mmCIF file of C-alpha atoms in Angstrom:
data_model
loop_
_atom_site.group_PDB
_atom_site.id
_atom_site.type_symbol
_atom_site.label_atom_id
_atom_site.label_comp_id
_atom_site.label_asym_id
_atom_site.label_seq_id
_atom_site.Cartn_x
_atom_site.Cartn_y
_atom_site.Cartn_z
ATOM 1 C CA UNK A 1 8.753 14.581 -16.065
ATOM 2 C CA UNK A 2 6.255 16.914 -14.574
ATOM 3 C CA UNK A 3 3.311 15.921 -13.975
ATOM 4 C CA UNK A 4 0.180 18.605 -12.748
ATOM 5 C CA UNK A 5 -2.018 17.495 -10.321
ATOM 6 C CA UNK A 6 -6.231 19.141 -10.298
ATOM 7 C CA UNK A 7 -7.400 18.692 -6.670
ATOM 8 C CA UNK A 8 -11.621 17.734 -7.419
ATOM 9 C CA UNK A 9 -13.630 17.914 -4.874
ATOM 10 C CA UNK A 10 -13.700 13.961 -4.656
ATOM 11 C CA UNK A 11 -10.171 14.060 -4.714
ATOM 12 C CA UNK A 12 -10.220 15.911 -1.825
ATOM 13 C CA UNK A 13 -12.161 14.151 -0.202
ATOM 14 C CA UNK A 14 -9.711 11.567 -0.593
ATOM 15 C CA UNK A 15 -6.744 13.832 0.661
ATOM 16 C CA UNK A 16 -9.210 14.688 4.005
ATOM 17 C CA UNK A 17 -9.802 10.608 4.433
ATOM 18 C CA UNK A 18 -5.810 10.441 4.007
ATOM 19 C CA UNK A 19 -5.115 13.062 6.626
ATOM 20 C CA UNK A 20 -7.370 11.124 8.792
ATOM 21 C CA UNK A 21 -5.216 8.392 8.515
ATOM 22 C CA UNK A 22 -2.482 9.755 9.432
ATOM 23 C CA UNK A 23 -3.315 12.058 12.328
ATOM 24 C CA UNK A 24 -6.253 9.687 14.268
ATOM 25 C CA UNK A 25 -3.994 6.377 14.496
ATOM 26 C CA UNK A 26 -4.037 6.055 17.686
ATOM 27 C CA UNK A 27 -8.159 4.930 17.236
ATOM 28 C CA UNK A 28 -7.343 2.147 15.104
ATOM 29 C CA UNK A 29 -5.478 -1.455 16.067
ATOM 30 C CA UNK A 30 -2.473 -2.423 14.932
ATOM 31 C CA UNK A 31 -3.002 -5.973 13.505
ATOM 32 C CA UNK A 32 0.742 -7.001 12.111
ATOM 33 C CA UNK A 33 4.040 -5.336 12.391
ATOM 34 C CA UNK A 34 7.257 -6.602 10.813
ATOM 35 C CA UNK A 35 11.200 -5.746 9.691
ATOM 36 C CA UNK A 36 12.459 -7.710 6.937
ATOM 37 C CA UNK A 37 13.480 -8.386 3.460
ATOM 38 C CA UNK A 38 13.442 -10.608 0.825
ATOM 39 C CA UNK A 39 16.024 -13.495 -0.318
ATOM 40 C CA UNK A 40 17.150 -15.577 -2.916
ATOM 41 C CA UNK A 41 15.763 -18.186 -0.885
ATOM 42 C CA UNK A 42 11.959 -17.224 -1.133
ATOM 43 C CA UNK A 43 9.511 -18.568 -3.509
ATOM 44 C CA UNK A 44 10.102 -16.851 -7.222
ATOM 45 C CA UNK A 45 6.844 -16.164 -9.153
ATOM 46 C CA UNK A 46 6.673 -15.370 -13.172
ATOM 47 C CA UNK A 47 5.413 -11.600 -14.266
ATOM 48 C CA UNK A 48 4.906 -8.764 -11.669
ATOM 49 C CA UNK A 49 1.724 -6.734 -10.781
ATOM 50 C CA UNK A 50 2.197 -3.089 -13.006
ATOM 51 C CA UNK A 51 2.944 0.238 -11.161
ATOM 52 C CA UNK A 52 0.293 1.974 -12.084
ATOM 53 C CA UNK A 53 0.828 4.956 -9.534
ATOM 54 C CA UNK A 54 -2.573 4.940 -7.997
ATOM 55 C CA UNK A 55 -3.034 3.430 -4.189
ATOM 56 C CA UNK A 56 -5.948 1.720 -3.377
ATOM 57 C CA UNK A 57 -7.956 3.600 -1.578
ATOM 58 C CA UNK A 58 -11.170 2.422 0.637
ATOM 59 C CA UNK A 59 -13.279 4.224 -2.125
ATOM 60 C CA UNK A 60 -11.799 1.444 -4.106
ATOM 61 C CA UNK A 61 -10.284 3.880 -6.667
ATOM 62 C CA UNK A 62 -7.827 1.873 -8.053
ATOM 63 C CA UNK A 63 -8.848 -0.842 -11.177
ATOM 64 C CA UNK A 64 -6.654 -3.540 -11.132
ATOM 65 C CA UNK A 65 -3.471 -2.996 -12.629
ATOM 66 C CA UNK A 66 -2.366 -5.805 -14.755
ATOM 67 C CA UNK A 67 0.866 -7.478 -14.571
ATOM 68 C CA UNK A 68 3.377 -6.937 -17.016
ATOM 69 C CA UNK A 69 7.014 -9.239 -17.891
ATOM 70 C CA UNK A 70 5.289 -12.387 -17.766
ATOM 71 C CA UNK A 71 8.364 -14.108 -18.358
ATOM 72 C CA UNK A 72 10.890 -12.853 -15.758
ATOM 73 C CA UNK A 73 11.153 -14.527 -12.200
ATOM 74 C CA UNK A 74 10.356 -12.218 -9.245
ATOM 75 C CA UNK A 75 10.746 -13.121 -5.620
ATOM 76 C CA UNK A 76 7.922 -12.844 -3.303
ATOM 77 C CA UNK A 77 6.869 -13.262 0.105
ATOM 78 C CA UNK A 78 3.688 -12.739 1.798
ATOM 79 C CA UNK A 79 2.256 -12.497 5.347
ATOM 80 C CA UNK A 80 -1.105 -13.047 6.599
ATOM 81 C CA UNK A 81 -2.959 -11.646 9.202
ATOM 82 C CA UNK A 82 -6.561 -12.267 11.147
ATOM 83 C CA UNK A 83 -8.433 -8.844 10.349
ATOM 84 C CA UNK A 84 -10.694 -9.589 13.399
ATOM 85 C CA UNK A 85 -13.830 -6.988 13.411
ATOM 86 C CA UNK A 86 -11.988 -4.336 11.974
ATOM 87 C CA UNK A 87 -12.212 -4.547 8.159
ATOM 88 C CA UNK A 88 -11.215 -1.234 7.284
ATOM 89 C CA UNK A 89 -7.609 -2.076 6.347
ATOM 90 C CA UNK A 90 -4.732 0.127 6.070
ATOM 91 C CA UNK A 91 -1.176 -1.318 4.924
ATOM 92 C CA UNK A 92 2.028 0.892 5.409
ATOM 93 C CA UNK A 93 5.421 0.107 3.640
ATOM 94 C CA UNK A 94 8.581 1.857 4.827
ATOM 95 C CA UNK A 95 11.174 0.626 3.014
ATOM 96 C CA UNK A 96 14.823 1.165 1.949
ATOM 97 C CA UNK A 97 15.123 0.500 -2.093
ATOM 98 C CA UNK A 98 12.531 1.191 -4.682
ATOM 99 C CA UNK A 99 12.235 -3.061 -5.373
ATOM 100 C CA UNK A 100 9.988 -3.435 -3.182
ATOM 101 C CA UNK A 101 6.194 -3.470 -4.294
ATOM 102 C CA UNK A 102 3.234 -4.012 -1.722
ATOM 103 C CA UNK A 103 0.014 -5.684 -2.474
ATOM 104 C CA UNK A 104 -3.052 -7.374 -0.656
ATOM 105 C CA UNK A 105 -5.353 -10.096 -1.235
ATOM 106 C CA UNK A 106 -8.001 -11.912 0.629
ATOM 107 C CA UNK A 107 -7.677 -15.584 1.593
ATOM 108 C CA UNK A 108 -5.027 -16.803 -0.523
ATOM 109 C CA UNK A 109 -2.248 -15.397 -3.263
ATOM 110 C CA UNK A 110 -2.291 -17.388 -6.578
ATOM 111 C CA UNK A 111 1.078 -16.347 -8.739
ATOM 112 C CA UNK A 112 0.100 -17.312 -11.541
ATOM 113 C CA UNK A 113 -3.226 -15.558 -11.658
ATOM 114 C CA UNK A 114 -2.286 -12.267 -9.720
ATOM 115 C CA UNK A 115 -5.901 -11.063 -10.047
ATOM 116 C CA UNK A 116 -8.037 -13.610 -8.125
ATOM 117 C CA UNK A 117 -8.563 -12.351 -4.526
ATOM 118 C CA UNK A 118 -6.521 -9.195 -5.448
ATOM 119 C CA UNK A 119 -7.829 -5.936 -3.153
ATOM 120 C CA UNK A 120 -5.523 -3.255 -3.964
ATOM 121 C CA UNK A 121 -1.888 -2.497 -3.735
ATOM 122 C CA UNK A 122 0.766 1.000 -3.429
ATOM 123 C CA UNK A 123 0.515 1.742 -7.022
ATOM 124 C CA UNK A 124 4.278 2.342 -6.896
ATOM 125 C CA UNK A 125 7.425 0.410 -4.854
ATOM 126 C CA UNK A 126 9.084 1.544 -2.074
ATOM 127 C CA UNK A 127 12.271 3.982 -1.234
ATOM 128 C CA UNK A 128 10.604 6.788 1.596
ATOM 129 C CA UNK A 129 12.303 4.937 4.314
ATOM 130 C CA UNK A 130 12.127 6.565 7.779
ATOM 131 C CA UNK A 131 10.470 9.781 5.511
ATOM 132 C CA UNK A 132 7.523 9.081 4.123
ATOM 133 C CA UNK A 133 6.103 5.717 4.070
ATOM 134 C CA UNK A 134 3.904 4.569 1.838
ATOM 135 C CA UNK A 135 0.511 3.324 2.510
ATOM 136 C CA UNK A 136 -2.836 2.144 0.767
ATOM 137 C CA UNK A 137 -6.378 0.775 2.125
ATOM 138 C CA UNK A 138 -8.628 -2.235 1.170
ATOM 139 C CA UNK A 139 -11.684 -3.535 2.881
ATOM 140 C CA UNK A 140 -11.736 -7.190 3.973
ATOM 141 C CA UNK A 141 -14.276 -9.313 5.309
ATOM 142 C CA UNK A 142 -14.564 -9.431 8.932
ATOM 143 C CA UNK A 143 -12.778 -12.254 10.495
ATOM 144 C CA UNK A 144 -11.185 -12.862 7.441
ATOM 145 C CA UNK A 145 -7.652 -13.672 6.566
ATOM 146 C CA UNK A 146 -5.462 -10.668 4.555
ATOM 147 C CA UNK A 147 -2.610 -11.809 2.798
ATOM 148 C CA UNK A 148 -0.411 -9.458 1.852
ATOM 149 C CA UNK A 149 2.396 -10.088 -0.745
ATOM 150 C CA UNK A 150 5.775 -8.195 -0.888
ATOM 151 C CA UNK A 151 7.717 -9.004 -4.150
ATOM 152 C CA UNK A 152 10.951 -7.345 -5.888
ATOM 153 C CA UNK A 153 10.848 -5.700 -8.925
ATOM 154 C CA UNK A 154 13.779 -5.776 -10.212
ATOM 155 C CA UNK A 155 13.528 -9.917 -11.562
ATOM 156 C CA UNK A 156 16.245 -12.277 -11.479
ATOM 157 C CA UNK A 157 18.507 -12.608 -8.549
ATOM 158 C CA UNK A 158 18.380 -10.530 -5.679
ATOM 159 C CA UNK A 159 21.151 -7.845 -5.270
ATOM 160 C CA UNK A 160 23.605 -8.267 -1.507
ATOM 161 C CA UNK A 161 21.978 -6.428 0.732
ATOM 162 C CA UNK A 162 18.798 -6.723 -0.770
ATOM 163 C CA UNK A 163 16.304 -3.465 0.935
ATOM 164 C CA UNK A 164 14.978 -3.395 3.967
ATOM 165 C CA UNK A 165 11.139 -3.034 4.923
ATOM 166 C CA UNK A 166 8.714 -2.148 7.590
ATOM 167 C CA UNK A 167 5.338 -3.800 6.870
ATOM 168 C CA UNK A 168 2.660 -2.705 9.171
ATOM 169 C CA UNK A 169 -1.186 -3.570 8.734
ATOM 170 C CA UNK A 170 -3.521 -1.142 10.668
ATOM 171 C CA UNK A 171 -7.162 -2.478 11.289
ATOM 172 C CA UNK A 172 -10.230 0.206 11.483
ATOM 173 C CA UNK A 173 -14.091 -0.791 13.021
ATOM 174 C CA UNK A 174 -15.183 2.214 9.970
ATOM 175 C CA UNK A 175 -13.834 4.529 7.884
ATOM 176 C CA UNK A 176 -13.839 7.159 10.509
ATOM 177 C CA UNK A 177 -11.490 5.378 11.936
ATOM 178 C CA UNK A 178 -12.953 4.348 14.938
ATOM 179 C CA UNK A 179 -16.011 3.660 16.596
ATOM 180 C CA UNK A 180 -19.590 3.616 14.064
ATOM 181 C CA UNK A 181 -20.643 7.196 15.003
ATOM 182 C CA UNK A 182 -17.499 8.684 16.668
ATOM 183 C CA UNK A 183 -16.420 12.092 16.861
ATOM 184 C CA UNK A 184 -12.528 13.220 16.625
ATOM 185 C CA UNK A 185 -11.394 14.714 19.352
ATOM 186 C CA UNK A 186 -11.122 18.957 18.553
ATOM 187 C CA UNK A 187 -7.106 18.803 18.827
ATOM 188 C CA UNK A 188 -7.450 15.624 16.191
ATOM 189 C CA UNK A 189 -9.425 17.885 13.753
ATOM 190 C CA UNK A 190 -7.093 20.510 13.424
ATOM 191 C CA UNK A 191 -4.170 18.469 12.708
ATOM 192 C CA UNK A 192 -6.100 17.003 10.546
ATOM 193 C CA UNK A 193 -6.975 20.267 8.744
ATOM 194 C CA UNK A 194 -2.999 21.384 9.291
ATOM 195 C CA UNK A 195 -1.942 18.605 7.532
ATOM 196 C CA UNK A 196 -4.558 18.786 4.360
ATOM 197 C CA UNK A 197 -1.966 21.283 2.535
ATOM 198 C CA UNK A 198 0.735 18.862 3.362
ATOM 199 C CA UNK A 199 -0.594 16.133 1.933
ATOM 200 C CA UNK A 200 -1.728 17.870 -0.992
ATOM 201 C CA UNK A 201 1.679 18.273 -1.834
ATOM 202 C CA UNK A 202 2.608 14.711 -0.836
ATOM 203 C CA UNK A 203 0.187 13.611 -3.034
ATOM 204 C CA UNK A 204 1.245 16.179 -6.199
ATOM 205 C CA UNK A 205 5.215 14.602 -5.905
ATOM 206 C CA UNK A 206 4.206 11.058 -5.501
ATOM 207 C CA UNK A 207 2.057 11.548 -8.619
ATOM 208 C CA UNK A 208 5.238 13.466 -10.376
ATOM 209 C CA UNK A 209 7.515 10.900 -8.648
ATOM 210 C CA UNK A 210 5.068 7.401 -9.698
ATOM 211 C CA UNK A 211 5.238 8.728 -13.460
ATOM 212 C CA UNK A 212 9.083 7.828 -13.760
ATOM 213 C CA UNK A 213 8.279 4.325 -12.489
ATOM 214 C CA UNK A 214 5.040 3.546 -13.691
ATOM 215 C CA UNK A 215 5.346 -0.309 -14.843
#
């Protein structure tokens, strides 16, 4: 299904923020880095947050989703990490199926009521691995702990071989990413402009490719 994609000018905005993201790194801290994958040993929880194709975003775009098959058993893991003084949070998933769904919460993660302390989450699962990873933002309260939950979405149990994932949590002192008041370096703004028409695309096939797994 195709699906057409109007670029606003708040949207992009977003798509300049995104860029920033990607191309200025190097100014932010990585907080948490991890390989792994989900068993038939973790924790199982009833009813899964919906795909609802939209990242969060720092702008705090995305409403939260719902969770739909309230019945069916999911596995889920989660990992927490210290966000120190950097609240700005970025969250990349590179992983090797599509069952495997990011989201983030502050403090704690209750299963059974997926909304309290929820911040945001990829909108869709994974499958870019090693191509295009996907990634979303919250904000977090400084010196706070982020929990961030990884669960399967395909319910019941887990498939050999179960997929693969890269979790890595970025943490940013603003939304500049960097320093209150700091300027990119010239050779960081023209990537940065470079790689608006890139992501523009990016961002028109996630949208067409989030519509055939929406929920």
């Amino acid at each position: 299904m195709f699906v057409s994609t109007r670029f606003t000018p708040g949207r992009l905005a977003t798509i300049a923020v995104l860029a920033m993201s990607i191309t200025s790194a190097a100014s932010g801290a990585v907080l948490f880095t991890i390989t792994d994958s989900l068993a038939n040993t973790d924790p199982t929880q009833l009813g899964r947050l919906s795909r609802n194709g939209i990242p969060q975003d720092w702008a705090g775009s995305e409403p939260f989703p719902g969770t739909i098959n309230l019945a069916t058993p999911y596995h889920y893991r989660y990992y927490d990490v210290n966000v120190g003084a950097t609240p700005f949070i970025q969250i990349i998933m590179d992983a090797s199926t599509v069952t495997e769904f990011a989201s983030a919460y502050i403090t704690s993660y209750d299963p059974a009521n997926k909304a309290t302390n929820w911040l945001g989450d990829a909108g869709v699962s994974g499958n870019y691995f090693g191509v295009d990873p996907l990634f979303f933002q919250v904000i977090a309260t400084p010196n706070s702990i982020l929990r961030v939950v990884i669960n399967n979405t395909t319910g019941g149990a887990l498939p050999l071989g179960n997929g693969i994932f890269t979790l890595t949590v970025e943490g940013y002192i603003d939304s500049s990413f960097g320093e209150p008041g700091a300027v990119p370096e010239p050779a960081t703004l023209g990537l940065t402009l470079a790689g608006l028409g890139a992501l523009a695309f990016l961002h028109h096939r996630r949208r067409r490719n989030a519509s055939s797994i929406t929920d």
